[in-house]
Amino acid sequence: QVQLVESGGGSVQSGGSLRLSCAASGFSVSTYDMGWFRQAPGNEREGVAAILKDGSTGYADSVKGRFTISRDNAKNTMLLQMTSLKPEDTAVYYCAADRRKYAQPLLRSSYNRWGQGTQVTVSS
């Protein structure tokens, strides 16, 4: 059974860093396209970063240069290193897996599997 479990969220001050983890079970992270999304209160869930099976990555403009997505195949985990955090980064962060073929990697509707989310709060 495919399962995704996020961890690593928390509260930090503006300019700080956090590293989110998405532990996968039931499949190998190296065989699925995966992504990180976030949803702030009152907002739609938006794509933050994606990593494809071939290792290529993509980012939302709002996080380019600050966030880095990666995989740890040995631990079967996807990671999101977040630096220079801003208050507008505050949201629940979700990991997603199993992108539909030809679907846009940073669109919510592109993925079939989701974790339960982890809260990130950045204070000014």
XYZ file of N, CA, C and O in Angstrom:
496
model
N 0.842 -1.186 0.000
C 0.000 0.000 0.000
C 0.883 1.244 0.000
O 1.784 1.372 0.812
N 0.599 2.163 -0.913
C 1.373 3.391 -1.015
C 1.015 4.332 0.128
O -0.163 4.583 0.388
N 2.035 4.827 0.816
C 1.817 5.766 1.900
C 2.916 6.814 1.885
O 4.091 6.505 1.619
N 2.535 8.063 2.180
C 3.473 9.178 2.257
C 3.287 9.856 3.608
O 2.151 10.187 3.981
N 4.383 10.068 4.328
C 4.307 10.694 5.642
C 5.312 11.835 5.706
O 6.533 11.609 5.632
N 4.806 13.061 5.868
C 5.658 14.244 5.961
C 6.094 14.476 7.400
O 5.376 14.141 8.354
N 7.251 15.091 7.543
C 7.746 15.509 8.851
C 8.708 16.665 8.649
O 9.114 16.954 7.523
N 9.070 17.315 9.761
C 10.059 18.380 9.696
C 9.503 19.784 9.761
O 10.258 20.752 9.790
N 8.193 19.904 9.767
C 7.609 21.231 9.880
C 7.843 21.837 11.251
O 8.301 21.161 12.179
N 7.538 23.110 11.383
C 7.704 23.784 12.653
C 7.585 25.272 12.505
O 7.112 25.767 11.473
N 8.013 25.984 13.541
C 7.950 27.442 13.551
C 9.352 28.010 13.540
O 10.197 27.593 14.332
N 9.594 28.960 12.634
C 10.895 29.610 12.537
C 10.682 31.093 12.302
O 9.604 31.523 11.893
N 11.734 31.851 12.540
C 11.666 33.280 12.237
C 12.056 33.519 10.786
O 12.724 32.698 10.148
N 11.645 34.662 10.289
C 11.983 35.053 8.928
C 13.500 34.989 8.719
O 14.265 35.435 9.571
N 13.891 34.399 7.596
C 15.310 34.218 7.314
C 15.852 32.868 7.737
O 16.984 32.504 7.387
N 15.069 32.125 8.489
C 15.504 30.828 8.982
C 15.360 29.720 7.947
O 14.965 29.962 6.793
N 15.675 28.507 8.384
C 15.655 27.344 7.490
C 14.914 26.174 8.137
O 14.873 26.061 9.363
N 14.368 25.331 7.293
C 13.756 24.083 7.728
C 13.988 23.045 6.635
O 14.126 23.397 5.459
N 14.014 21.778 7.044
C 14.091 20.701 6.069
C 12.919 19.777 6.283
O 12.772 19.192 7.360
N 12.109 19.638 5.255
C 10.975 18.737 5.294
C 11.355 17.387 4.694
O 12.134 17.321 3.751
N 10.768 16.341 5.261
C 10.978 14.987 4.750
C 9.638 14.362 4.403
O 8.632 14.623 5.071
N 9.646 13.537 3.396
C 8.468 12.765 3.005
C 8.902 11.314 2.900
O 9.585 10.926 1.940
N 8.544 10.536 3.905
C 8.907 9.123 3.915
C 7.881 8.330 3.131
O 6.674 8.426 3.390
N 8.361 7.552 2.174
C 7.473 6.774 1.312
C 7.511 5.303 1.688
O 8.556 4.771 2.084
N 6.365 4.653 1.548
C 6.297 3.204 1.711
C 5.378 2.642 0.634
O 4.481 3.332 0.144
N 5.638 1.415 0.253
C 4.830 0.795 -0.787
C 5.331 1.033 -2.191
O 4.796 0.483 -3.157
N 6.367 1.869 -2.320
C 6.966 2.118 -3.624
C 8.344 2.743 -3.377
O 8.653 3.195 -2.273
N 9.149 2.780 -4.436
C 10.465 3.394 -4.345
C 10.403 4.820 -4.878
O 9.873 5.066 -5.972
N 10.951 5.779 -4.130
C 10.879 7.177 -4.556
C 11.629 7.412 -5.867
O 11.383 8.395 -6.559
N 12.541 6.530 -6.197
C 13.304 6.708 -7.436
C 12.494 6.298 -8.675
O 12.926 6.560 -9.798
N 11.343 5.696 -8.459
C 10.549 5.203 -9.589
C 9.293 6.031 -9.864
O 8.563 5.754 -10.807
N 9.035 7.018 -9.021
C 7.845 7.867 -9.196
C 8.266 9.328 -9.353
O 9.225 9.767 -8.713
N 7.530 10.065 -10.127
C 7.626 11.518 -10.091
C 6.947 11.994 -8.815
O 5.878 11.497 -8.457
N 7.582 12.961 -8.145
C 7.053 13.416 -6.864
C 7.122 14.926 -6.762
O 7.869 15.590 -7.498
N 6.361 15.478 -5.825
C 6.375 16.929 -5.673
C 6.009 17.366 -4.269
O 5.498 16.585 -3.463
N 6.325 18.615 -3.990
C 5.918 19.284 -2.753
C 4.908 20.374 -3.110
O 5.126 21.138 -4.056
N 3.859 20.461 -2.314
C 2.825 21.467 -2.476
C 2.610 22.153 -1.138
O 3.020 21.641 -0.088
N 1.933 23.287 -1.172
C 1.596 23.958 0.084
C 0.243 24.636 -0.049
O -0.182 24.999 -1.136
N -0.392 24.780 1.106
C -1.703 25.414 1.134
C -1.805 26.288 2.370
O -1.727 25.792 3.500
N -1.967 27.583 2.148
C -2.187 28.537 3.218
C -3.690 28.708 3.415
O -4.470 28.468 2.489
N -4.117 29.122 4.594
C -5.551 29.301 4.859
C -6.196 30.218 3.829
O -5.686 31.305 3.539
N -7.292 29.758 3.253
C -8.020 30.554 2.287
C -7.464 30.508 0.878
O -8.023 31.136 -0.031
N -6.349 29.787 0.706
C -5.711 29.714 -0.617
C -5.842 28.331 -1.220
O -6.061 27.344 -0.513
N -5.649 28.266 -2.526
C -5.583 26.985 -3.209
C -4.247 26.304 -2.886
O -3.259 26.970 -2.552
N -4.238 24.984 -3.012
C -2.980 24.253 -2.859
C -2.126 24.519 -4.092
O -2.593 24.343 -5.221
N -0.900 24.945 -3.863
C -0.024 25.320 -4.968
C 1.237 24.484 -5.002
O 1.753 24.064 -3.965
N 1.727 24.261 -6.199
C 2.955 23.508 -6.370
C 4.166 24.325 -5.962
O 4.247 25.520 -6.276
N 5.090 23.696 -5.261
C 6.306 24.348 -4.784
C 7.521 23.833 -5.547
O 8.326 24.610 -6.054
N 7.651 22.516 -5.614
C 8.800 21.911 -6.286
C 8.448 20.498 -6.704
O 7.590 19.865 -6.093
N 9.110 20.024 -7.744
C 8.882 18.667 -8.226
C 10.203 18.034 -8.613
O 11.143 18.726 -9.033
N 10.264 16.701 -8.464
C 11.436 15.954 -8.895
C 10.937 14.743 -9.665
O 10.084 13.990 -9.185
N 11.436 14.576 -10.852
C 10.981 13.496 -11.715
C 11.869 12.273 -11.565
O 12.944 12.330 -10.950
N 11.404 11.162 -12.148
C 12.162 9.908 -12.039
C 13.581 10.066 -12.572
O 14.522 9.457 -12.042
N 13.738 10.898 -13.598
C 15.076 11.053 -14.188
C 15.959 12.006 -13.395
O 17.101 12.260 -13.776
N 15.426 12.544 -12.295
C 16.211 13.422 -11.439
C 16.061 14.896 -11.741
O 16.569 15.730 -10.985
N 15.397 15.229 -12.823
C 15.200 16.640 -13.139
C 14.255 17.266 -12.125
O 13.390 16.584 -11.558
N 14.445 18.560 -11.903
C 13.669 19.269 -10.893
C 13.058 20.537 -11.459
O 13.518 21.073 -12.474
N 12.017 20.992 -10.783
C 11.376 22.245 -11.165
C 10.842 22.941 -9.935
O 10.537 22.282 -8.933
N 10.763 24.258 -9.992
C 10.364 25.050 -8.834
C 9.373 26.149 -9.229
O 9.433 26.681 -10.341
N 8.534 26.489 -8.273
C 7.708 27.674 -8.434
C 8.613 28.901 -8.371
O 9.627 28.894 -7.662
N 8.249 29.943 -9.101
C 9.076 31.151 -9.120
C 9.281 31.725 -7.721
O 10.345 32.267 -7.411
N 8.272 31.585 -6.872
C 8.316 32.178 -5.537
C 9.368 31.547 -4.638
O 9.730 32.134 -3.608
N 9.848 30.354 -4.988
C 10.812 29.669 -4.103
C 12.146 29.406 -4.786
O 13.074 28.894 -4.144
N 12.268 29.737 -6.051
C 13.531 29.499 -6.760
C 14.690 30.192 -6.067
O 14.595 31.353 -5.672
N 15.773 29.444 -5.917
C 16.952 29.990 -5.250
C 16.918 29.876 -3.741
O 17.931 30.108 -3.075
N 15.768 29.509 -3.176
C 15.642 29.376 -1.717
C 15.358 27.944 -1.297
O 15.787 27.514 -0.226
N 14.610 27.208 -2.098
C 14.220 25.835 -1.768
C 14.945 24.866 -2.689
O 15.172 25.159 -3.869
N 15.262 23.689 -2.143
C 15.896 22.641 -2.940
C 15.199 21.316 -2.679
O 15.091 20.891 -1.518
N 14.745 20.677 -3.741
C 14.104 19.372 -3.634
C 15.120 18.295 -3.980
O 15.971 18.484 -4.860
N 15.051 17.170 -3.261
C 15.985 16.079 -3.530
C 15.375 14.767 -3.055
O 14.310 14.753 -2.441
N 16.081 13.692 -3.360
C 15.659 12.360 -2.900
C 16.822 11.704 -2.174
O 17.986 11.911 -2.522
N 16.467 10.912 -1.170
C 17.440 10.033 -0.525
C 16.956 8.620 -0.794
O 16.084 8.102 -0.086
N 17.495 8.014 -1.836
C 16.993 6.705 -2.244
C 17.230 5.640 -1.175
O 16.409 4.736 -0.998
N 18.333 5.747 -0.460
C 18.644 4.753 0.568
C 17.603 4.767 1.683
O 17.273 3.721 2.256
N 17.073 5.954 1.988
C 16.062 6.074 3.041
C 14.650 6.113 2.471
O 13.681 6.246 3.222
N 14.559 6.018 1.120
C 13.265 6.070 0.442
C 12.470 7.302 0.870
O 11.289 7.214 1.249
N 13.123 8.441 0.798
C 12.561 9.688 1.292
C 12.791 10.815 0.309
O 13.840 10.873 -0.354
N 11.806 11.693 0.189
C 11.969 12.925 -0.579
C 12.148 14.065 0.411
O 11.523 14.063 1.476
N 12.990 15.023 0.054
C 13.333 16.105 0.964
C 13.025 17.453 0.334
O 13.008 17.594 -0.900
N 12.805 18.452 1.179
C 12.691 19.834 0.732
C 13.474 20.695 1.712
O 13.051 20.881 2.854
N 14.623 21.175 1.272
C 15.422 22.093 2.073
C 14.940 23.504 1.790
O 14.959 23.947 0.641
N 14.510 24.197 2.830
C 13.962 25.541 2.694
C 14.868 26.515 3.447
O 15.106 26.336 4.646
N 15.363 27.512 2.761
C 16.206 28.533 3.363
C 15.618 29.914 3.100
O 14.711 30.065 2.269
N 16.152 30.900 3.804
C 15.680 32.278 3.648
C 14.159 32.345 3.693
O 13.517 33.007 2.866
N 13.593 31.687 4.673
C 12.138 31.604 4.762
C 11.513 32.963 5.031
O 12.096 33.816 5.724
N 10.323 33.140 4.454
C 9.577 34.379 4.576
C 8.218 34.096 5.202
O 7.718 32.966 5.100
N 7.590 35.095 5.800
C 6.244 34.868 6.363
C 5.257 34.324 5.342
O 4.384 33.525 5.694
N 5.406 34.708 4.090
C 4.486 34.213 3.055
C 4.707 32.749 2.700
O 3.933 32.170 1.933
N 5.742 32.133 3.248
C 5.946 30.690 3.082
C 5.114 29.878 4.076
O 5.084 28.644 3.999
N 4.472 30.566 5.013
C 3.640 29.885 6.010
C 2.496 29.140 5.335
O 1.737 29.729 4.561
N 2.396 27.843 5.619
C 1.386 26.997 4.989
C 1.505 25.580 5.534
O 2.486 25.257 6.229
N 0.534 24.762 5.202
C 0.677 23.323 5.379
C 1.337 22.793 4.108
O 0.886 23.083 2.997
N 2.408 22.038 4.300
C 3.154 21.494 3.174
C 2.822 20.011 3.003
O 2.830 19.245 3.972
N 2.547 19.643 1.761
C 2.151 18.274 1.424
C 3.136 17.685 0.413
O 3.584 18.383 -0.502
N 3.405 16.398 0.549
C 4.135 15.723 -0.520
C 3.152 14.924 -1.364
O 2.100 14.485 -0.883
N 3.507 14.753 -2.623
C 2.658 14.066 -3.574
C 3.507 13.137 -4.428
O 4.701 13.387 -4.641
N 2.889 12.079 -4.915
C 3.604 11.109 -5.742
C 2.668 10.541 -6.802
O 1.450 10.678 -6.728
N 3.290 9.866 -7.767
C 2.541 9.183 -8.822
C 1.859 10.189 -9.747
O 0.623 10.300 -9.801
N 2.698 10.940 -10.455
C 2.182 11.943 -11.388
C 1.587 11.264 -12.618
O 2.158 10.313 -13.168
N 0.472 11.764 -13.030
C -0.166 11.247 -14.246
C 0.700 11.583 -15.457
O 1.277 12.667 -15.528
N 0.737 10.670 -16.389
C 1.580 10.839 -17.570
C 1.208 12.122 -18.304
O 0.018 12.405 -18.495
N 2.207 12.914 -18.672
C 2.083 14.171 -19.402
C 1.479 15.301 -18.577
O 1.309 16.410 -19.075
N 1.151 15.044 -17.312
C 0.561 16.104 -16.491
C 1.641 17.072 -16.008
O 2.784 16.681 -15.789
N 1.261 18.324 -15.823
C 2.185 19.360 -15.388
C 2.664 19.060 -13.965
O 1.843 18.873 -13.071
N 3.981 19.006 -13.737
C 4.502 18.556 -12.428
C 4.136 19.428 -11.238
O 4.212 18.946 -10.101
N 3.761 20.689 -11.446
C 3.454 21.562 -10.314
C 1.965 21.849 -10.191
O 1.565 22.807 -9.521
N 1.145 21.006 -10.799
C -0.299 21.139 -10.654
C -0.839 20.100 -9.685
O -0.475 18.919 -9.770
N -1.700 20.522 -8.803
C -2.280 19.622 -7.803
C -2.971 18.438 -8.449
O -2.847 17.302 -7.986
N -3.666 18.669 -9.513
C -4.470 17.624 -10.158
C -3.620 16.568 -10.852
O -4.144 15.563 -11.322
N -2.313 16.789 -10.897
C -1.432 15.870 -11.618
C -1.080 14.622 -10.826
O -0.561 13.675 -11.390
N -1.330 14.621 -9.523
C -0.845 13.542 -8.662
C -1.977 12.717 -8.075
O -3.053 13.216 -7.763
N -1.657 11.423 -7.896
C -2.647 10.483 -7.375
C -2.501 10.193 -5.883
O -3.444 9.722 -5.257
N -1.324 10.432 -5.341
C -1.050 10.048 -3.954
C -0.608 11.274 -3.166
O 0.203 12.070 -3.653
N -1.109 11.371 -1.919
C -0.825 12.534 -1.078
C -0.529 12.125 0.356
O -1.109 11.151 0.866
N 0.329 12.908 1.000
C 0.540 12.764 2.424
C -0.475 13.598 3.184
O -1.330 14.269 2.604
N -0.326 13.583 4.527
C -1.303 14.259 5.378
C -0.930 15.721 5.655
O -1.749 16.476 6.172
N 0.300 16.102 5.343
C 0.722 17.491 5.505
C 1.482 17.755 6.791
O 1.320 17.053 7.792
N 2.315 18.788 6.746
C 3.045 19.248 7.919
C 3.044 20.775 7.915
O 3.232 21.403 6.868
N 2.821 21.371 9.086
C 2.670 22.822 9.187
C 4.030 23.513 9.242
O 4.911 23.110 10.012
N 4.167 24.551 8.438
C 5.333 25.434 8.493
C 4.833 26.841 8.794
O 3.965 27.354 8.093
N 5.382 27.446 9.856
C 4.992 28.793 10.243
C 6.243 29.657 10.320
O 7.190 29.320 11.040
N 6.233 30.751 9.572
C 7.369 31.669 9.554
C 6.901 33.006 10.110
O 5.983 33.619 9.574
N 7.530 33.444 11.179
C 7.153 34.704 11.811
C 8.131 35.817 11.418
O 9.323 35.568 11.204
N 7.608 37.027 11.368
C 8.449 38.171 10.956
C 9.176 38.775 12.131
O 8.922 38.461 13.273
